[in-house]
Amino acid sequence: MSQVRVHNFAVSLDGFGTGEGQSHEEPFGHAGRRLLDWFMRTRSFHEMHGESGGTAGVDDAFALTWGHDIGAEIMGRNKFGPQRGPWEDHEWTGWWGPDPVFHTPVFVLTHHPRPSVEMEGGTTFHFIDATPHEALRQAREAAGGRDVRIGGGPTTVRAFLAADLIDHMHIAVVPVVLGRGERLWDGLEGIEERFRIETVASPSGVTHLTFTRRR
Amino acid sequence: MSQVRVHNFAVSLDGFGTGEGQSHEEPFGHAGRRLLDWFMRTRSFHEMHGESGGTAGVDDAFALTWGHDIGAEIMGRNKFGPQRGPWEDHEWTGWWGPDPVFHTPVFVLTHHPRPSVEMEGGTTFHFIDATPHEALRQAREAAGGRDVRIGGGPTTVRAFLAADLIDHMHIAVVPVVLGRGERLWDGLEGIEERFRIETVASPSGVTHLTFTRRR
């Protein structure tokens, strides 16, 4: 059975997976780049965006696992863009340009379904109003036997954790205090009991935690 | 000038420094021993309680720094005991038995001052109603040139951080999700900018963060 994976999901010391006040200019709201700085410095991130350079240490090793053997992604609507309620701007196709980094089908969870959008490079955005179980069924079908990534944001990862659908999760704890935003862990008391957990600290200051579901 | 230090202060992934529902039986409420398990396994902890055995790895190295060159501690009333409001049980002298682990003056912050209590082994509990600055002044005087430890709980550490009085802080992030209790980081957005931060992961799963105040 294909696995359900979370990668490069950064949280602050106070448990926020994103800041407050998302906008077109600031996908992570007031958090800015504070949660992603470690990731943006890696060679993997540079390559993903067609650039050379970047670090090749433990941060990069984790960053690189993001794309390995992934056949589809599920993301929340707020990862896709800053619009709320019924879609008004149909021209908006995400923060990732004409050739998004995914190169697979991407299922965007929304209470306002709309026609799929086919991008360059193999990414197609499907907009579905579905429970985690149902979204996963569709994503698995589209993934053709490969794994499904739960791409975030915090609300989406939390929903899949609450439904006990995550097999593998990589969390990067970033030593910043955001104070406000969207918390990852709310309602998940005792979640650690379901997983084997490893921790490794990076010289960047970030701590990588991997959660592997107990069988 | 003597330094102000925090040691062995454990927080959950969701940022709680203690659980909900403190009682005589459960100093950390519903958190039980989950935040302290790593500490209780160390040789330092065993020695502190007159026992042999315990681990001697990185957890122990951090644990041991707790007592080095400390001349006084400041703690919150809820670390001292589970009573709230005016003192009713004057027999209660903390969780630490007749010869508490501190062996220095200990200043207990409370809105209900009461006479000092002298214990065996050099520990004296003083009960004072004071701001962080005033409490620190008194503790420094009592410490005779040695450092002052801020002993917790979360409310007390937070108050000293907010007042920018902490020089060195050791935080242990424990990979558990508590869901409820007292949060350490509330109101401290951006606090990391005041410190140089190092992180090291322990095989126990705990991540040790040290915060050293920028000069």
Short mmCIF file of C-alpha atoms in Angstrom, two decimals:
data_model
loop_
_atom_site.label_atom_id
_atom_site.label_comp_id
_atom_site.label_asym_id
_atom_site.label_seq_id
_atom_site.Cartn_x
_atom_site.Cartn_y
_atom_site.Cartn_z
CA MET A 1 0.00 0.00 0.00
CA SER A 2 1.31 3.46 -0.84
CA GLN A 3 2.28 5.59 2.14
CA VAL A 4 0.98 8.95 3.29
CA ARG A 5 3.80 11.36 4.05
CA VAL A 6 4.43 14.84 5.39
CA HIS A 7 7.72 16.58 4.58
CA ASN A 8 9.54 19.77 5.47
CA PHE A 9 6.73 20.91 7.67
CA ALA A 10 8.15 23.65 9.86
CA VAL A 11 6.77 24.75 13.20
CA SER A 12 7.92 27.39 15.64
CA LEU A 13 8.86 26.64 19.26
CA ASP A 14 5.36 27.71 20.20
CA GLY A 15 3.88 25.26 17.71
CA PHE A 16 2.73 27.53 14.90
CA GLY A 17 2.90 26.14 11.36
CA THR A 18 2.17 29.50 9.79
CA GLY A 19 1.74 33.10 10.88
CA GLU A 20 -1.22 35.45 10.97
CA GLY A 21 -2.43 37.65 8.12
CA GLN A 22 -1.74 35.69 4.94
CA SER A 23 -1.71 37.82 1.77
CA HIS A 24 -0.49 37.61 -1.83
CA GLU A 25 2.78 39.10 -0.70
CA GLU A 26 3.17 37.01 2.44
CA PRO A 27 2.10 33.37 2.08
CA PHE A 28 3.06 32.76 5.72
CA GLY A 29 1.63 36.04 7.02
CA HIS A 30 3.63 37.80 9.72
CA ALA A 31 5.92 34.74 9.97
CA GLY A 32 7.53 35.84 6.71
CA ARG A 33 10.37 33.49 5.87
CA ARG A 34 11.23 32.68 9.46
CA LEU A 35 9.87 29.12 9.27
CA LEU A 36 11.37 28.38 5.86
CA ASP A 37 14.76 29.99 6.01
CA TRP A 38 16.58 26.70 6.67
CA PHE A 39 14.78 25.09 3.69
CA MET A 40 15.42 27.94 1.28
CA ARG A 41 19.15 27.68 1.95
CA THR A 42 19.34 24.04 0.85
CA ARG A 43 20.60 22.76 -2.48
CA SER A 44 17.29 20.89 -2.89
CA PHE A 45 15.31 24.09 -2.71
CA HIS A 46 17.66 25.80 -5.15
CA GLU A 47 17.37 22.89 -7.61
CA MET A 48 13.60 22.81 -7.23
CA HIS A 49 13.58 26.37 -8.51
CA GLY A 50 16.12 25.84 -11.28
CA GLU A 51 18.97 27.49 -9.40
CA SER A 52 22.41 26.25 -8.42
CA GLY A 53 24.07 26.62 -5.01
CA GLY A 54 22.74 25.95 -1.56
CA THR A 55 23.83 23.87 1.43
CA ALA A 56 24.26 20.11 1.35
CA GLY A 57 24.07 19.11 5.02
CA VAL A 58 21.40 17.49 7.11
CA ASP A 59 18.80 20.16 6.24
CA ASP A 60 19.30 19.34 2.58
CA ALA A 61 19.11 15.59 3.15
CA PHE A 62 15.71 16.01 4.74
CA ALA A 63 14.57 18.55 2.16
CA LEU A 64 15.41 16.17 -0.66
CA THR A 65 13.13 13.37 0.58
CA TRP A 66 10.16 15.61 -0.21
CA GLY A 67 9.80 14.50 -3.81
CA HIS A 68 11.00 10.91 -3.66
CA ASP A 69 8.38 8.46 -4.99
CA ILE A 70 5.48 10.89 -4.52
CA GLY A 71 2.57 10.46 -6.93
CA ALA A 72 0.14 13.09 -5.67
CA GLU A 73 -0.21 15.85 -3.09
CA ILE A 74 -3.14 16.93 -0.97
CA MET A 75 -3.06 20.51 0.26
CA GLY A 76 -5.39 22.84 2.08
CA ARG A 77 -6.89 25.76 0.31
CA ASN A 78 -4.83 28.26 2.30
CA LYS A 79 -1.62 26.68 1.06
CA PHE A 80 -2.89 27.18 -2.49
CA GLY A 81 -3.63 30.86 -2.02
CA PRO A 82 -4.92 33.67 0.15
CA GLN A 83 -8.50 33.79 -1.17
CA ARG A 84 -11.29 32.85 1.24
CA GLY A 85 -14.95 31.99 0.50
CA PRO A 86 -16.25 31.62 -3.09
CA TRP A 87 -13.47 31.92 -5.70
CA GLU A 88 -13.36 35.38 -7.22
CA ASP A 89 -9.92 35.47 -8.80
CA HIS A 90 -9.90 32.50 -11.19
CA GLU A 91 -6.57 33.61 -12.63
CA TRP A 92 -4.78 32.72 -9.41
CA THR A 93 -3.00 29.39 -9.83
CA GLY A 94 -0.85 29.35 -6.73
CA TRP A 95 2.48 30.80 -5.67
CA TRP A 96 4.54 28.48 -7.83
CA GLY A 97 4.46 30.07 -11.29
CA PRO A 98 3.42 28.42 -14.61
CA ASP A 99 5.48 25.25 -13.93
CA PRO A 100 4.83 24.43 -10.24
CA VAL A 101 7.29 22.37 -8.22
CA PHE A 102 4.89 19.46 -7.72
CA HIS A 103 4.86 17.73 -11.17
CA THR A 104 1.98 15.49 -10.01
CA PRO A 105 -1.76 15.84 -9.47
CA VAL A 106 -2.46 18.13 -6.49
CA PHE A 107 -5.76 17.94 -4.65
CA VAL A 108 -6.77 21.23 -3.08
CA LEU A 109 -9.30 20.85 -0.26
CA THR A 110 -12.00 23.51 -0.47
CA HIS A 111 -15.67 23.92 0.28
CA HIS A 112 -15.91 25.64 -3.12
CA PRO A 113 -15.07 23.13 -5.88
CA ARG A 114 -14.13 24.52 -9.30
CA PRO A 115 -12.78 23.06 -12.55
CA SER A 116 -9.34 21.50 -12.48
CA VAL A 117 -6.40 23.57 -13.70
CA GLU A 118 -3.66 21.92 -15.74
CA MET A 119 -0.27 23.56 -15.41
CA GLU A 120 3.03 23.01 -17.18
CA GLY A 121 5.34 20.19 -16.09
CA GLY A 122 2.73 17.66 -14.99
CA THR A 123 1.04 19.54 -12.16
CA THR A 124 -2.77 19.57 -12.24
CA PHE A 125 -4.74 21.25 -9.47
CA HIS A 126 -8.00 19.50 -8.59
CA PHE A 127 -10.37 21.31 -6.24
CA ILE A 128 -12.39 18.97 -4.07
CA ASP A 129 -14.72 19.23 -1.10
CA ALA A 130 -13.89 16.01 0.70
CA THR A 131 -13.09 14.42 4.05
CA PRO A 132 -9.48 13.34 4.61
CA HIS A 133 -10.43 9.72 3.88
CA GLU A 134 -12.18 10.57 0.63
CA ALA A 135 -9.45 12.97 -0.50
CA LEU A 136 -6.86 10.29 0.19
CA ARG A 137 -8.84 7.75 -1.84
CA GLN A 138 -8.84 10.10 -4.83
CA ALA A 139 -5.18 11.03 -4.39
CA ARG A 140 -4.13 7.38 -4.12
CA GLU A 141 -5.97 6.59 -7.32
CA ALA A 142 -4.21 9.46 -9.08
CA ALA A 143 -0.82 8.54 -7.61
CA GLY A 144 -0.63 5.25 -9.50
CA GLY A 145 0.88 3.24 -6.67
CA ARG A 146 3.28 5.92 -5.52
CA ASP A 147 3.01 7.73 -2.18
CA VAL A 148 0.75 10.63 -1.31
CA ARG A 149 2.17 13.75 0.30
CA ILE A 150 0.08 15.85 2.66
CA GLY A 151 1.44 19.25 1.80
CA GLY A 152 -0.04 21.43 4.54
CA GLY A 153 -0.94 23.93 5.88
CA PRO A 154 -1.31 23.21 9.58
CA THR A 155 -5.08 22.69 9.43
CA THR A 156 -4.74 20.05 6.74
CA VAL A 157 -1.87 18.17 8.42
CA ARG A 158 -3.78 18.30 11.71
CA ALA A 159 -6.91 16.87 10.08
CA PHE A 160 -4.98 13.96 8.58
CA LEU A 161 -3.23 13.30 11.89
CA ALA A 162 -6.54 13.37 13.74
CA ALA A 163 -7.92 10.85 11.22
CA ASP A 164 -4.80 8.68 11.83
CA LEU A 165 -3.91 8.66 8.14
CA ILE A 166 -0.25 9.71 8.31
CA ASP A 167 2.43 7.00 7.97
CA HIS A 168 5.52 9.19 7.97
CA MET A 169 5.97 12.78 9.03
CA HIS A 170 8.97 15.09 8.99
CA ILE A 171 8.65 18.13 11.22
CA ALA A 172 11.30 20.85 11.45
CA VAL A 173 11.20 22.73 14.73
CA VAL A 174 12.57 26.21 14.10
CA PRO A 175 13.91 28.12 17.12
CA VAL A 176 11.66 31.14 16.75
CA VAL A 177 8.62 32.24 18.73
CA LEU A 178 5.82 33.44 16.43
CA GLY A 179 3.21 34.26 19.06
CA ARG A 180 0.25 33.95 16.68
CA GLY A 181 -0.94 32.13 13.60
CA GLU A 182 -2.18 28.61 13.01
CA ARG A 183 -1.11 25.92 15.48
CA LEU A 184 -0.22 22.45 14.25
CA TRP A 185 -0.74 20.40 17.42
CA ASP A 186 -4.13 21.56 18.72
CA GLY A 187 -6.44 18.69 19.61
CA LEU A 188 -3.70 16.07 19.16
CA GLU A 189 -2.83 15.30 22.80
CA GLY A 190 -0.84 12.07 23.07
CA ILE A 191 -0.32 11.78 19.29
CA GLU A 192 3.32 10.76 19.91
CA GLU A 193 2.18 7.36 21.16
CA ARG A 194 1.22 6.39 17.63
CA PHE A 195 4.72 6.98 16.26
CA ARG A 196 8.36 6.08 16.66
CA ILE A 197 10.16 9.41 16.81
CA GLU A 198 13.72 10.32 15.93
CA THR A 199 15.29 13.74 16.48
CA VAL A 200 18.37 15.27 14.95
CA ALA A 201 19.62 18.81 15.42
CA SER A 202 21.09 20.71 12.50
CA PRO A 203 23.89 23.29 12.75
CA SER A 204 21.30 25.69 11.29
CA GLY A 205 19.54 25.55 14.68
CA VAL A 206 16.58 23.62 13.31
CA THR A 207 15.65 20.26 14.85
CA HIS A 208 14.33 17.61 12.50
CA LEU A 209 11.84 15.16 13.95
CA THR A 210 10.67 12.13 12.03
CA PHE A 211 7.50 10.36 13.05
CA THR A 212 7.10 6.79 11.76
CA ARG A 213 3.76 5.17 12.46
CA ARG A 214 3.85 2.11 14.72
CA ARG A 215 2.36 -0.92 13.00
CA MET B 1 27.75 40.57 37.72
CA SER B 2 26.15 37.25 38.63
CA GLN B 3 24.08 35.65 35.88
CA VAL B 4 20.43 34.71 35.79
CA ARG B 5 19.94 31.16 34.54
CA VAL B 6 17.19 28.71 33.66
CA HIS B 7 17.98 24.98 33.61
CA ASN B 8 16.30 21.73 32.67
CA PHE B 9 13.12 23.51 31.76
CA ALA B 10 11.10 21.05 29.70
CA VAL B 11 8.38 21.96 27.22
CA SER B 12 6.21 19.80 24.99
CA LEU B 13 6.12 20.13 21.21
CA ASP B 14 3.03 22.26 21.65
CA GLY B 15 4.88 24.54 24.06
CA PHE B 16 3.44 23.54 27.43
CA GLY B 17 5.77 23.72 30.43
CA THR B 18 3.34 21.89 32.69
CA GLY B 19 -0.01 20.13 32.41
CA GLU B 20 -3.48 20.92 33.68
CA GLY B 21 -4.89 19.99 37.08
CA GLN B 22 -1.95 20.19 39.49
CA SER B 23 -2.49 18.33 42.78
CA HIS B 24 -0.44 16.95 45.69
CA GLU B 25 -0.13 13.69 43.80
CA GLU B 26 0.64 15.22 40.41
CA PRO B 27 2.92 18.29 40.51
CA PHE B 28 2.70 18.51 36.70
CA GLY B 29 -1.03 17.76 36.49
CA HIS B 30 -2.14 15.56 33.62
CA ALA B 31 1.38 15.77 32.12
CA GLY B 32 2.52 13.34 34.82
CA ARG B 33 6.19 12.51 34.26
CA ARG B 34 6.10 12.96 30.50
CA LEU B 35 8.11 16.20 30.56
CA LEU B 36 10.63 14.97 33.11
CA ASP B 37 11.25 11.40 32.12
CA TRP B 38 14.55 12.21 30.37
CA PHE B 39 15.75 14.11 33.48
CA MET B 40 14.75 11.44 35.98
CA ARG B 41 16.83 8.88 34.09
CA THR B 42 20.06 10.84 34.44
CA ARG B 43 22.84 10.16 36.89
CA SER B 44 22.54 13.79 38.06
CA PHE B 45 18.95 13.30 39.08
CA HIS B 46 19.77 10.06 40.85
CA GLU B 47 22.65 11.70 42.74
CA MET B 48 20.49 14.68 43.64
CA HIS B 49 18.19 12.23 45.42
CA GLY B 50 20.95 10.20 47.06
CA GLU B 51 20.65 7.29 44.65
CA SER B 52 23.17 5.62 42.38
CA GLY B 53 22.69 4.67 38.73
CA GLY B 54 21.29 6.68 35.85
CA THR B 55 22.49 7.64 32.38
CA ALA B 56 25.64 9.66 31.68
CA GLY B 57 25.06 11.02 28.16
CA VAL B 58 24.10 14.43 26.87
CA ASP B 59 20.90 14.57 28.97
CA ASP B 60 23.03 14.11 32.07
CA ALA B 61 25.59 16.70 30.98
CA PHE B 62 22.84 19.30 30.71
CA ALA B 63 21.13 18.14 33.88
CA LEU B 64 24.35 18.55 35.86
CA THR B 65 24.78 22.24 34.99
CA TRP B 66 21.67 22.95 37.07
CA GLY B 67 23.51 23.36 40.35
CA HIS B 68 26.86 24.74 39.25
CA ASP B 69 27.69 28.06 40.94
CA ILE B 70 24.07 28.81 41.87
CA GLY B 71 23.57 30.91 45.01
CA ALA B 72 19.78 31.30 45.07
CA GLU B 73 16.65 30.24 43.24
CA ILE B 74 13.48 32.13 42.41
CA MET B 75 10.40 30.00 41.81
CA GLY B 76 6.71 30.58 41.27
CA ARG B 77 4.25 29.60 43.91
CA ASN B 78 2.86 26.78 41.76
CA LYS B 79 6.26 25.14 41.61
CA PHE B 80 6.35 25.23 45.41
CA GLY B 81 2.98 23.57 45.81
CA PRO B 82 -0.60 23.10 44.66
CA GLN B 83 -2.26 25.54 47.10
CA ARG B 84 -3.90 28.63 45.63
CA GLY B 85 -5.03 31.82 47.37
CA PRO B 86 -4.30 32.47 51.09
CA TRP B 87 -2.10 29.77 52.64
CA GLU B 88 -4.15 27.25 54.59
CA ASP B 89 -1.79 24.33 54.94
CA HIS B 90 1.26 25.80 56.68
CA GLU B 91 2.76 22.34 57.10
CA TRP B 92 3.39 22.06 53.36
CA THR B 93 7.05 22.74 52.63
CA GLY B 94 7.25 21.64 49.00
CA TRP B 95 7.66 18.36 47.16
CA TRP B 96 11.29 17.91 48.12
CA GLY B 97 11.19 16.40 51.63
CA PRO B 98 12.96 17.69 54.78
CA ASP B 99 16.29 18.25 52.93
CA PRO B 100 15.33 19.87 49.60
CA VAL B 101 17.60 19.61 46.58
CA PHE B 102 18.30 23.35 46.44
CA HIS B 103 20.73 23.90 49.38
CA THR B 104 20.44 27.69 48.89
CA PRO B 105 17.91 30.39 49.66
CA VAL B 106 14.79 29.96 47.53
CA PHE B 107 12.48 32.89 46.87
CA VAL B 108 8.87 31.82 46.27
CA LEU B 109 6.83 34.44 44.44
CA THR B 110 3.36 34.76 45.95
CA HIS B 111 0.75 37.43 46.54
CA HIS B 112 0.43 35.98 50.04
CA PRO B 113 3.72 36.48 51.92
CA ARG B 114 4.33 34.34 55.01
CA PRO B 115 7.29 33.71 57.35
CA SER B 116 10.38 32.08 55.90
CA VAL B 117 10.86 28.36 56.41
CA GLU B 118 14.32 27.01 57.11
CA MET B 119 14.85 23.44 55.97
CA GLU B 120 17.72 21.01 56.41
CA GLY B 121 20.79 21.20 54.18
CA GLY B 122 20.88 24.96 53.60
CA THR B 123 17.56 25.50 51.85
CA THR B 124 15.44 28.35 53.18
CA PHE B 125 12.14 29.25 51.54
CA HIS B 126 11.35 32.97 51.52
CA PHE B 127 7.86 34.00 50.42
CA ILE B 128 7.78 37.36 48.70
CA ASP B 129 5.30 39.46 46.75
CA ALA B 130 7.62 41.14 44.26
CA THR B 131 8.16 42.07 40.62
CA PRO B 132 10.80 40.10 38.72
CA HIS B 133 13.28 42.98 39.15
CA GLU B 134 12.74 43.25 42.90
CA ALA B 135 12.80 39.49 43.39
CA LEU B 136 16.05 39.32 41.50
CA ARG B 137 17.54 42.09 43.61
CA GLN B 138 16.76 40.14 46.77
CA ALA B 139 17.95 36.84 45.30
CA ARG B 140 21.23 38.37 44.12
CA GLU B 141 21.85 39.76 47.58
CA ALA B 142 21.24 36.34 49.08
CA ALA B 143 23.36 34.57 46.44
CA GLY B 144 26.59 36.19 47.62
CA GLY B 145 27.99 36.78 44.16
CA ARG B 146 26.95 33.46 42.71
CA ASP B 147 24.31 33.05 39.98
CA VAL B 148 20.55 33.08 40.42
CA ARG B 149 18.46 30.29 38.98
CA ILE B 150 14.90 30.94 37.80
CA GLY B 151 13.36 27.62 38.70
CA GLY B 152 9.97 27.80 36.99
CA GLY B 153 7.14 27.11 36.45
CA PRO B 154 6.23 28.47 33.02
CA THR B 155 4.56 31.62 34.32
CA THR B 156 7.65 32.60 36.27
CA VAL B 157 10.12 31.89 33.48
CA ARG B 158 7.88 33.78 31.06
CA ALA B 159 7.74 36.80 33.37
CA PHE B 160 11.54 36.92 33.66
CA LEU B 161 11.92 36.54 29.88
CA ALA B 162 9.39 39.30 29.29
CA ALA B 163 11.37 41.54 31.67
CA ASP B 164 14.56 40.64 29.74
CA LEU B 165 16.31 39.39 32.86
CA ILE B 166 17.49 35.97 31.65
CA ASP B 167 21.17 35.58 30.65
CA HIS B 168 21.25 31.85 29.97
CA MET B 169 18.40 29.43 29.43
CA HIS B 170 18.37 25.70 28.85
CA ILE B 171 15.12 24.38 27.37
CA ALA B 172 14.47 20.70 26.72
CA VAL B 173 11.88 20.10 24.01
CA VAL B 174 10.23 16.77 24.70
CA PRO B 175 8.53 15.04 21.76
CA VAL B 176 5.10 14.77 23.33
CA VAL B 177 1.90 16.70 22.68
CA LEU B 178 0.18 17.70 25.94
CA GLY B 179 -2.76 19.58 24.50
CA ARG B 180 -3.40 21.65 27.63
CA GLY B 181 -1.68 23.20 30.60
CA GLU B 182 0.51 26.26 31.00
CA ARG B 183 2.33 27.55 27.91
CA LEU B 184 5.87 28.87 28.19
CA TRP B 185 6.08 31.06 25.09
CA ASP B 186 2.86 33.10 25.19
CA GLY B 187 3.45 36.81 24.67
CA LEU B 188 7.12 36.31 23.75
CA GLU B 189 7.01 36.71 19.95
CA GLY B 190 10.47 37.30 18.51
CA ILE B 191 12.24 36.48 21.80
CA GLU B 192 14.84 34.45 19.86
CA GLU B 193 16.37 37.67 18.54
CA ARG B 194 17.75 38.44 21.98
CA PHE B 195 19.71 35.19 22.17
CA ARG B 196 22.31 33.06 20.47
CA ILE B 197 20.72 29.63 20.26
CA GLU B 198 22.33 26.19 20.05
CA THR B 199 20.43 22.95 19.57
CA VAL B 200 21.50 19.38 20.22
CA ALA B 201 19.35 16.29 19.94
CA SER B 202 19.70 13.50 22.47
CA PRO B 203 19.21 9.80 21.72
CA SER B 204 16.43 10.01 24.33
CA GLY B 205 14.44 11.97 21.76
CA VAL B 206 14.69 15.23 23.69
CA THR B 207 16.21 18.30 22.04
CA HIS B 208 18.28 20.59 24.22
CA LEU B 209 18.25 24.27 23.31
CA THR B 210 20.53 26.75 24.97
CA PHE B 211 19.78 30.44 24.80
CA THR B 212 22.68 32.78 25.53
CA ARG B 213 21.82 36.43 25.75
CA ARG B 214 23.42 38.67 23.13
CA ARG B 215 25.48 41.44 24.70
#
